[in-house]
Amino acid sequence: MARFSNKVAIVTGSSSGIGRSTAVLLAKEGAKVTVTGRNPEKIRETVDEILKNGGKSEDVNIVIGDLTESECQAELVKSTLERFGKIDILVNNAGAAFADPSGKVGTESNLGLFDDMLKLNLRSVIELVQKCRPHLIASKGDIVNVSSIAAGPSPFVYYTYYGVAKAGLDQLTRCMSIEFIPFGVRVNSVSPGLISTGFLNAVGFPNDAVRKTEEYYASQRDCIPAGRTGKPEEIATLIAFLADKNSSAFIIGQSVVIDGGTSLALGMPSHDLSKVL
Ligand code: NDP
């Protein structure tokens, strides 16, 4: 029997990148999946990929909308229950970092940006968990949040507000895990490093700048010791592991780092002293 047979999953932000790979993997392994995002063409591409990988169209539910709006959230839950009757897995993946159009970074960037960043990356997660709560308790389900190594402990000044939102998400993961475990619901999260997705495009980088940024960081051992950016499929594999009680039942409230070594890299040990002496 496939690993996620008879399971129903909602994967937010599944029109692209990590969310798309997660929806495809869960569906490939037997889950019925609700896919969602604002962009209908990109959601269609996700559905096509699910079907190409052996998923059935009757096992895919589509909701187009903005996750920061309560109506979209309500529709996600309602249509999933109407189509599939329950919710076993909630993957809170949708997220983004927005650049200040003025070019300012850190605490110089405007506070509207801070509000938007918190609304998408943190508040929308709390709201969707509230809406899914009775259904996840009924199924003794699993929640996997998608955080970031930008949450810390190292500061990413370019993404200060985004990092603050994701740090809040990490604490939310810990608090919710203790709140929910008496009901048999687990909460964990993943913290990726630099992964090749639409993330930098969403920040506002043109394709050429995305390529240059990824190639540059991949070539610097003190940025990504693994020497390459991550693939969305690699994050999906970890999310599926954390969503699968048979594999990870005793992992509660953790944020698992998956970053090719970035968060361990310090400048000094990355330089070859033999070339200096
Ligand atoms: P992508 O930009 O490829 O995907 C982001 C997804 O979020 C899209 O499906 C997008 O859908 C959705 N989304 C964004 N805003 C909204 C909104 N207001 N309403 C509904 N959906 C929304 O990036 P990733 O796959 O990389 O991002 C997935 C998660 O991974 C995010 O939480 C991100 O913070 C995190 N992450 C990414 C890293 C990376 O290097 N790529 C590193 C660390 C963490 P649509 O545009 O259709 O609305």
mmCIF file of C-alpha atoms and ligand atoms in Angstrom:
data_model
loop_
_atom_site.group_PDB
_atom_site.id
_atom_site.type_symbol
_atom_site.label_atom_id
_atom_site.label_comp_id
_atom_site.label_asym_id
_atom_site.label_seq_id
_atom_site.Cartn_x
_atom_site.Cartn_y
_atom_site.Cartn_z
ATOM 1 C CA MET A 1 0.000 0.000 0.000
ATOM 2 C CA ALA A 2 1.310 3.494 -0.851
ATOM 3 C CA ARG A 3 2.605 5.539 2.090
ATOM 4 C CA PHE A 4 -0.171 8.163 1.978
ATOM 5 C CA SER A 5 -3.085 5.974 0.844
ATOM 6 C CA ASN A 6 -6.363 7.167 2.394
ATOM 7 C CA LYS A 7 -4.708 10.415 3.533
ATOM 8 C CA VAL A 8 -5.990 13.871 2.626
ATOM 9 C CA ALA A 9 -3.543 16.768 2.435
ATOM 10 C CA ILE A 10 -3.785 20.525 1.973
ATOM 11 C CA VAL A 11 -0.546 22.006 0.607
ATOM 12 C CA THR A 12 -0.521 25.818 0.522
ATOM 13 C CA GLY A 13 1.619 27.563 -2.075
ATOM 14 C CA SER A 14 1.493 24.515 -4.346
ATOM 15 C CA SER A 15 1.527 26.473 -7.611
ATOM 16 C CA SER A 16 5.331 26.569 -7.549
ATOM 17 C CA GLY A 17 8.596 25.374 -6.028
ATOM 18 C CA ILE A 18 8.596 23.480 -2.735
ATOM 19 C CA GLY A 19 4.794 23.360 -2.437
ATOM 20 C CA ARG A 20 4.397 21.982 -5.957
ATOM 21 C CA SER A 21 7.029 19.268 -5.359
ATOM 22 C CA THR A 22 5.341 18.380 -2.060
ATOM 23 C CA ALA A 23 1.881 18.103 -3.608
ATOM 24 C CA VAL A 24 3.277 15.942 -6.423
ATOM 25 C CA LEU A 25 5.131 13.648 -4.004
ATOM 26 C CA LEU A 26 2.189 13.221 -1.617
ATOM 27 C CA ALA A 27 -0.162 12.504 -4.543
ATOM 28 C CA LYS A 28 2.339 10.081 -6.100
ATOM 29 C CA GLU A 29 2.385 8.214 -2.802
ATOM 30 C CA GLY A 30 -1.393 7.896 -2.628
ATOM 31 C CA ALA A 31 -2.698 11.091 -0.981
ATOM 32 C CA LYS A 32 -5.716 13.070 -2.082
ATOM 33 C CA VAL A 33 -4.446 16.635 -2.307
ATOM 34 C CA THR A 34 -5.856 20.160 -2.283
ATOM 35 C CA VAL A 35 -3.542 22.416 -4.279
ATOM 36 C CA THR A 36 -3.750 26.176 -3.989
ATOM 37 C CA GLY A 37 -2.193 29.481 -4.991
ATOM 38 C CA ARG A 38 -3.176 32.754 -6.674
ATOM 39 C CA ASN A 39 -1.942 31.852 -10.156
ATOM 40 C CA PRO A 40 -4.352 29.531 -12.036
ATOM 41 C CA GLU A 41 -1.905 28.718 -14.880
ATOM 42 C CA LYS A 42 0.770 27.615 -12.436
ATOM 43 C CA ILE A 43 -1.745 25.559 -10.456
ATOM 44 C CA ARG A 44 -2.691 23.868 -13.741
ATOM 45 C CA GLU A 45 1.002 22.990 -14.251
ATOM 46 C CA THR A 46 1.069 21.431 -10.779
ATOM 47 C CA VAL A 47 -2.029 19.369 -11.554
ATOM 48 C CA ASP A 48 -0.484 18.248 -14.867
ATOM 49 C CA GLU A 49 2.632 17.117 -13.010
ATOM 50 C CA ILE A 50 0.532 15.214 -10.472
ATOM 51 C CA LEU A 51 -1.290 13.433 -13.284
ATOM 52 C CA LYS A 52 1.999 12.708 -15.088
ATOM 53 C CA ASN A 53 3.253 11.073 -11.900
ATOM 54 C CA GLY A 54 0.308 8.702 -11.628
ATOM 55 C CA GLY A 55 -2.132 10.831 -9.601
ATOM 56 C CA LYS A 56 -5.829 10.741 -10.495
ATOM 57 C CA SER A 57 -7.771 13.908 -11.328
ATOM 58 C CA GLU A 58 -10.572 12.912 -8.917
ATOM 59 C CA ASP A 59 -7.976 12.957 -6.125
ATOM 60 C CA VAL A 60 -6.957 16.591 -6.751
ATOM 61 C CA ASN A 61 -8.918 19.584 -5.437
ATOM 62 C CA ILE A 62 -8.060 23.076 -6.677
ATOM 63 C CA VAL A 63 -8.571 26.382 -4.844
ATOM 64 C CA ILE A 64 -7.389 29.595 -6.488
ATOM 65 C CA GLY A 65 -7.002 32.518 -4.122
ATOM 66 C CA ASP A 66 -4.971 34.720 -1.834
ATOM 67 C CA LEU A 67 -4.166 32.908 1.403
ATOM 68 C CA THR A 68 -4.040 36.164 3.357
ATOM 69 C CA GLU A 69 -7.794 36.476 2.778
ATOM 70 C CA SER A 70 -10.165 34.652 5.135
ATOM 71 C CA GLU A 71 -12.565 33.722 2.297
ATOM 72 C CA CYS A 72 -9.774 31.819 0.506
ATOM 73 C CA GLN A 73 -8.874 30.006 3.718
ATOM 74 C CA ALA A 74 -12.516 29.104 4.397
ATOM 75 C CA GLU A 75 -12.871 27.786 0.835
ATOM 76 C CA LEU A 76 -9.733 25.663 1.236
ATOM 77 C CA VAL A 77 -11.186 23.878 4.257
ATOM 78 C CA LYS A 78 -14.776 23.683 2.977
ATOM 79 C CA SER A 79 -13.933 22.358 -0.485
ATOM 80 C CA THR A 80 -11.442 19.820 0.902
ATOM 81 C CA LEU A 81 -14.082 18.456 3.278
ATOM 82 C CA GLU A 82 -16.725 18.422 0.551
ATOM 83 C CA ARG A 83 -14.435 16.585 -1.902
ATOM 84 C CA PHE A 84 -12.556 14.239 0.431
ATOM 85 C CA GLY A 85 -14.434 14.229 3.781
ATOM 86 C CA LYS A 86 -11.480 14.891 6.095
ATOM 87 C CA ILE A 87 -8.064 16.542 6.535
ATOM 88 C CA ASP A 88 -5.057 14.473 7.655
ATOM 89 C CA ILE A 89 -2.094 16.609 6.609
ATOM 90 C CA LEU A 90 -1.693 20.382 6.514
ATOM 91 C CA VAL A 91 1.475 21.712 4.879
ATOM 92 C CA ASN A 92 1.771 25.451 5.582
ATOM 93 C CA ASN A 93 4.204 26.212 2.787
ATOM 94 C CA ALA A 94 3.035 29.446 1.107
ATOM 95 C CA GLY A 95 5.419 32.261 1.881
ATOM 96 C CA ALA A 96 7.553 34.969 0.385
ATOM 97 C CA ALA A 97 10.003 37.772 1.094
ATOM 98 C CA PHE A 98 9.099 41.149 -0.396
ATOM 99 C CA ALA A 99 11.707 43.747 -1.325
ATOM 100 C CA ASP A 100 11.191 47.406 -0.457
ATOM 101 C CA PRO A 101 10.756 49.211 -3.819
ATOM 102 C CA SER A 102 12.905 52.035 -2.408
ATOM 103 C CA GLY A 103 15.817 49.584 -2.183
ATOM 104 C CA LYS A 104 16.100 50.022 1.585
ATOM 105 C CA VAL A 105 16.911 46.949 3.655
ATOM 106 C CA GLY A 106 16.868 46.008 7.344
ATOM 107 C CA THR A 107 14.864 48.226 9.680
ATOM 108 C CA GLU A 108 15.075 51.063 7.155
ATOM 109 C CA SER A 109 12.511 49.291 4.963
ATOM 110 C CA ASN A 110 8.970 50.517 5.456
ATOM 111 C CA LEU A 111 6.620 49.113 8.065
ATOM 112 C CA GLY A 112 3.924 48.270 5.521
ATOM 113 C CA LEU A 113 6.368 45.675 4.226
ATOM 114 C CA PHE A 114 6.719 44.281 7.738
ATOM 115 C CA ASP A 115 2.932 43.978 8.055
ATOM 116 C CA ASP A 116 2.648 42.217 4.673
ATOM 117 C CA MET A 117 5.485 39.833 5.510
ATOM 118 C CA LEU A 118 3.915 38.870 8.844
ATOM 119 C CA LYS A 119 0.469 38.541 7.346
ATOM 120 C CA LEU A 120 1.542 35.978 4.752
ATOM 121 C CA ASN A 121 4.333 34.098 6.513
ATOM 122 C CA LEU A 122 2.854 33.943 10.021
ATOM 123 C CA ARG A 123 -0.712 35.199 10.485
ATOM 124 C CA SER A 124 -2.112 33.157 7.599
ATOM 125 C CA VAL A 125 -0.615 30.008 9.141
ATOM 126 C CA ILE A 126 -2.320 30.672 12.482
ATOM 127 C CA GLU A 127 -5.632 31.355 10.770
ATOM 128 C CA LEU A 128 -5.521 28.205 8.648
ATOM 129 C CA VAL A 129 -4.562 26.081 11.656
ATOM 130 C CA GLN A 130 -7.548 27.539 13.538
ATOM 131 C CA LYS A 131 -9.837 26.600 10.652
ATOM 132 C CA CYS A 132 -8.379 23.085 10.270
ATOM 133 C CA ARG A 133 -8.140 22.411 14.019
ATOM 134 C CA PRO A 134 -11.268 20.248 14.603
ATOM 135 C CA HIS A 135 -10.622 18.270 11.433
ATOM 136 C CA LEU A 136 -6.964 17.608 12.249
ATOM 137 C CA ILE A 137 -7.938 16.575 15.782
ATOM 138 C CA ALA A 138 -10.587 14.224 14.353
ATOM 139 C CA SER A 139 -8.018 12.566 12.079
ATOM 140 C CA LYS A 140 -5.084 12.788 14.556
ATOM 141 C CA GLY A 141 -3.330 14.545 11.733
ATOM 142 C CA ASP A 142 0.020 16.151 11.055
ATOM 143 C CA ILE A 143 1.062 19.739 10.389
ATOM 144 C CA VAL A 144 4.310 20.630 8.645
ATOM 145 C CA ASN A 145 5.268 24.296 8.435
ATOM 146 C CA VAL A 146 7.845 25.644 6.004
ATOM 147 C CA SER A 147 10.186 28.033 7.770
ATOM 148 C CA SER A 148 13.677 29.179 6.719
ATOM 149 C CA ILE A 149 17.231 29.417 8.003
ATOM 150 C CA ALA A 150 16.604 33.179 7.689
ATOM 151 C CA ALA A 151 14.791 32.709 11.032
ATOM 152 C CA GLY A 152 18.200 32.563 12.686
ATOM 153 C CA PRO A 153 20.354 32.253 14.633
ATOM 154 C CA SER A 154 22.426 33.960 11.904
ATOM 155 C CA PRO A 155 21.048 37.339 10.842
ATOM 156 C CA PHE A 156 20.184 37.879 7.158
ATOM 157 C CA VAL A 157 20.017 41.679 7.122
ATOM 158 C CA TYR A 158 18.690 41.800 3.553
ATOM 159 C CA TYR A 159 15.662 39.824 4.763
ATOM 160 C CA THR A 160 15.194 41.204 8.282
ATOM 161 C CA TYR A 161 11.379 41.323 8.347
ATOM 162 C CA TYR A 162 11.083 37.990 6.530
ATOM 163 C CA GLY A 163 13.496 36.435 9.050
ATOM 164 C CA VAL A 164 11.501 37.874 11.941
ATOM 165 C CA ALA A 165 8.301 36.373 10.501
ATOM 166 C CA LYS A 166 9.940 32.967 10.080
ATOM 167 C CA ALA A 167 11.447 33.149 13.603
ATOM 168 C CA GLY A 168 7.886 33.733 14.815
ATOM 169 C CA LEU A 169 6.797 30.719 12.785
ATOM 170 C CA ASP A 170 9.445 28.558 14.483
ATOM 171 C CA GLN A 171 8.143 29.558 17.914
ATOM 172 C CA LEU A 172 4.596 28.962 16.682
ATOM 173 C CA THR A 173 5.657 25.442 15.632
ATOM 174 C CA ARG A 174 7.030 24.741 19.112
ATOM 175 C CA CYS A 175 4.006 26.178 20.941
ATOM 176 C CA MET A 176 1.469 24.474 18.693
ATOM 177 C CA SER A 177 3.272 21.140 18.969
ATOM 178 C CA ILE A 178 2.718 21.102 22.734
ATOM 179 C CA GLU A 179 -0.820 22.443 22.388
ATOM 180 C CA PHE A 180 -1.793 19.768 19.863
ATOM 181 C CA ILE A 181 0.079 16.625 20.902
ATOM 182 C CA PRO A 182 -2.473 15.685 23.619
ATOM 183 C CA PHE A 183 -4.952 15.380 20.723
ATOM 184 C CA GLY A 184 -2.566 13.171 18.730
ATOM 185 C CA VAL A 185 -1.764 15.936 16.239
ATOM 186 C CA ARG A 186 1.922 16.504 15.522
ATOM 187 C CA VAL A 187 3.424 19.829 14.440
ATOM 188 C CA ASN A 188 6.907 20.127 12.941
ATOM 189 C CA SER A 189 8.642 22.333 10.433
ATOM 190 C CA VAL A 190 11.426 22.408 7.877
ATOM 191 C CA SER A 191 14.010 25.188 7.566
ATOM 192 C CA PRO A 192 15.479 25.284 4.073
ATOM 193 C CA GLY A 193 18.547 27.173 2.926
ATOM 194 C CA LEU A 194 18.785 28.466 -0.655
ATOM 195 C CA ILE A 195 16.534 26.322 -2.867
ATOM 196 C CA SER A 196 16.063 26.823 -6.618
ATOM 197 C CA THR A 197 12.403 27.821 -6.901
ATOM 198 C CA GLY A 198 10.437 30.930 -7.822
ATOM 199 C CA PHE A 199 11.383 32.467 -4.455
ATOM 200 C CA LEU A 200 13.927 35.020 -5.727
ATOM 201 C CA ASN A 201 11.653 35.923 -8.664
ATOM 202 C CA ALA A 202 8.912 36.632 -6.129
ATOM 203 C CA VAL A 203 11.347 38.907 -4.271
ATOM 204 C CA GLY A 204 11.570 40.846 -7.537
ATOM 205 C CA PHE A 205 14.785 39.496 -9.121
ATOM 206 C CA PRO A 206 14.793 39.118 -12.933
ATOM 207 C CA ASN A 207 15.759 35.611 -14.181
ATOM 208 C CA ASP A 208 19.337 36.645 -14.937
ATOM 209 C CA ALA A 209 19.820 37.986 -11.401
ATOM 210 C CA VAL A 210 18.351 34.778 -9.962
ATOM 211 C CA ARG A 211 20.848 32.695 -11.957
ATOM 212 C CA LYS A 212 23.768 34.921 -10.944
ATOM 213 C CA THR A 213 22.774 34.872 -7.268
ATOM 214 C CA GLU A 214 22.378 31.089 -7.163
ATOM 215 C CA GLU A 215 25.636 30.480 -9.036
ATOM 216 C CA TYR A 216 27.535 32.902 -6.827
ATOM 217 C CA TYR A 217 26.375 31.445 -3.509
ATOM 218 C CA ALA A 218 26.854 27.869 -4.773
ATOM 219 C CA SER A 219 30.461 28.670 -5.683
ATOM 220 C CA GLN A 220 31.300 30.095 -2.213
ATOM 221 C CA ARG A 221 32.165 27.357 0.290
ATOM 222 C CA ASP A 222 31.425 29.654 3.208
ATOM 223 C CA CYS A 223 27.898 30.252 1.857
ATOM 224 C CA ILE A 224 26.799 26.760 0.805
ATOM 225 C CA PRO A 225 29.371 24.095 1.789
ATOM 226 C CA ALA A 226 27.541 21.521 -0.380
ATOM 227 C CA GLY A 227 28.518 23.613 -3.417
ATOM 228 C CA ARG A 228 25.049 23.836 -4.917
ATOM 229 C CA THR A 229 21.573 25.162 -4.230
ATOM 230 C CA GLY A 230 18.907 22.769 -2.991
ATOM 231 C CA LYS A 231 16.174 21.235 -5.121
ATOM 232 C CA PRO A 232 12.494 21.592 -4.181
ATOM 233 C CA GLU A 233 12.134 17.790 -4.397
ATOM 234 C CA GLU A 234 14.663 17.456 -1.556
ATOM 235 C CA ILE A 235 12.536 19.634 0.716
ATOM 236 C CA ALA A 236 9.398 17.746 -0.340
ATOM 237 C CA THR A 237 11.036 14.475 0.724
ATOM 238 C CA LEU A 238 11.679 15.897 4.200
ATOM 239 C CA ILE A 239 8.161 17.338 4.461
ATOM 240 C CA ALA A 240 6.701 13.939 3.518
ATOM 241 C CA PHE A 241 8.879 12.253 6.157
ATOM 242 C CA LEU A 242 7.601 14.667 8.833
ATOM 243 C CA ALA A 243 4.004 14.205 7.653
ATOM 244 C CA ASP A 244 4.278 10.418 7.903
ATOM 245 C CA LYS A 245 3.632 9.064 11.414
ATOM 246 C CA ASN A 246 5.143 5.695 10.520
ATOM 247 C CA SER A 247 8.482 7.392 9.860
ATOM 248 C CA SER A 248 8.621 10.261 12.354
ATOM 249 C CA ALA A 249 6.032 9.734 15.114
ATOM 250 C CA PHE A 250 8.450 10.694 17.915
ATOM 251 C CA ILE A 251 9.553 13.991 16.321
ATOM 252 C CA ILE A 252 7.505 16.777 17.922
ATOM 253 C CA GLY A 253 7.835 20.536 17.491
ATOM 254 C CA GLN A 254 11.157 20.489 15.654
ATOM 255 C CA SER A 255 12.398 22.745 12.876
ATOM 256 C CA VAL A 256 14.608 20.518 10.741
ATOM 257 C CA VAL A 257 17.344 22.394 8.881
ATOM 258 C CA ILE A 258 17.945 21.370 5.247
ATOM 259 C CA ASP A 259 20.477 23.811 3.781
ATOM 260 C CA GLY A 260 23.572 22.096 2.325
ATOM 261 C CA GLY A 261 25.497 23.228 5.405
ATOM 262 C CA THR A 262 24.836 26.969 5.099
ATOM 263 C CA SER A 263 23.839 27.486 8.716
ATOM 264 C CA LEU A 264 27.054 25.793 9.919
ATOM 265 C CA ALA A 265 29.385 27.679 7.617
ATOM 266 C CA LEU A 266 31.612 30.212 9.254
ATOM 267 C CA GLY A 267 34.016 32.224 7.166
ATOM 268 C CA MET A 268 37.260 31.121 8.879
ATOM 269 C CA PRO A 269 37.060 27.325 8.590
ATOM 270 C CA SER A 270 35.986 27.658 4.957
ATOM 271 C CA HIS A 271 39.332 29.174 3.940
ATOM 272 C CA ASP A 272 42.208 26.788 3.171
ATOM 273 C CA LEU A 273 45.013 27.790 5.511
ATOM 274 C CA SER A 274 47.540 25.687 3.555
ATOM 275 C CA LYS A 275 47.205 28.185 0.698
ATOM 276 C CA VAL A 276 48.009 31.050 3.062
ATOM 277 C CA LEU A 277 51.058 29.555 4.785
HETATM 278 P P1 NDP B 1 7.984 29.967 -4.731
HETATM 279 O O1 NDP B 1 7.929 31.434 -4.963
HETATM 280 O O2 NDP B 1 8.397 29.083 -5.844
HETATM 281 O O3 NDP B 1 6.571 29.470 -4.160
HETATM 282 C C1 NDP B 1 5.832 30.223 -3.238
HETATM 283 C C2 NDP B 1 4.409 29.727 -3.216
HETATM 284 O O4 NDP B 1 3.663 30.512 -2.270
HETATM 285 C C3 NDP B 1 3.733 29.872 -4.571
HETATM 286 O O5 NDP B 1 2.976 28.729 -4.836
HETATM 287 C C4 NDP B 1 2.837 31.090 -4.381
HETATM 288 O O6 NDP B 1 1.671 30.956 -5.158
HETATM 289 C C5 NDP B 1 2.479 30.973 -2.906
HETATM 290 N N1 NDP B 1 2.042 32.256 -2.364
HETATM 291 C C6 NDP B 1 2.775 33.374 -2.155
HETATM 292 N N2 NDP B 1 2.001 34.377 -1.704
HETATM 293 C C7 NDP B 1 0.740 33.873 -1.630
HETATM 294 C C8 NDP B 1 -0.515 34.419 -1.250
HETATM 295 N N3 NDP B 1 -0.652 35.694 -0.829
HETATM 296 N N4 NDP B 1 -1.614 33.635 -1.315
HETATM 297 C C9 NDP B 1 -1.512 32.358 -1.751
HETATM 298 N N5 NDP B 1 -0.354 31.781 -2.104
HETATM 299 C C10 NDP B 1 0.757 32.528 -2.053
HETATM 300 O O7 NDP B 1 8.976 29.798 -3.501
HETATM 301 P P2 NDP B 1 9.368 28.514 -2.618
HETATM 302 O O8 NDP B 1 8.802 27.276 -3.157
HETATM 303 O O9 NDP B 1 10.808 28.593 -2.413
HETATM 304 O O10 NDP B 1 8.660 28.911 -1.249
HETATM 305 C C11 NDP B 1 7.961 27.976 -0.444
HETATM 306 C C12 NDP B 1 8.278 28.235 1.015
HETATM 307 O O11 NDP B 1 9.651 27.977 1.243
HETATM 308 C C13 NDP B 1 8.030 29.683 1.460
HETATM 309 O O12 NDP B 1 7.406 29.675 2.728
HETATM 310 C C14 NDP B 1 9.442 30.251 1.572
HETATM 311 O O13 NDP B 1 9.503 31.282 2.519
HETATM 312 C C15 NDP B 1 10.204 29.014 2.017
HETATM 313 N N6 NDP B 1 11.652 29.053 1.802
HETATM 314 C C16 NDP B 1 12.197 29.124 0.537
HETATM 315 C C17 NDP B 1 13.568 29.155 0.369
HETATM 316 C C18 NDP B 1 14.219 29.219 -0.975
HETATM 317 O O14 NDP B 1 15.445 29.476 -1.046
HETATM 318 N N7 NDP B 1 13.514 28.969 -2.055
HETATM 319 C C19 NDP B 1 14.476 29.137 1.525
HETATM 320 C C20 NDP B 1 13.807 29.018 2.791
HETATM 321 C C21 NDP B 1 12.449 28.989 2.913
HETATM 322 P P3 NDP B 1 1.053 32.101 -6.127
HETATM 323 O O15 NDP B 1 2.164 32.959 -6.609
HETATM 324 O O16 NDP B 1 0.350 31.308 -7.194
HETATM 325 O O17 NDP B 1 0.083 32.811 -5.238
#
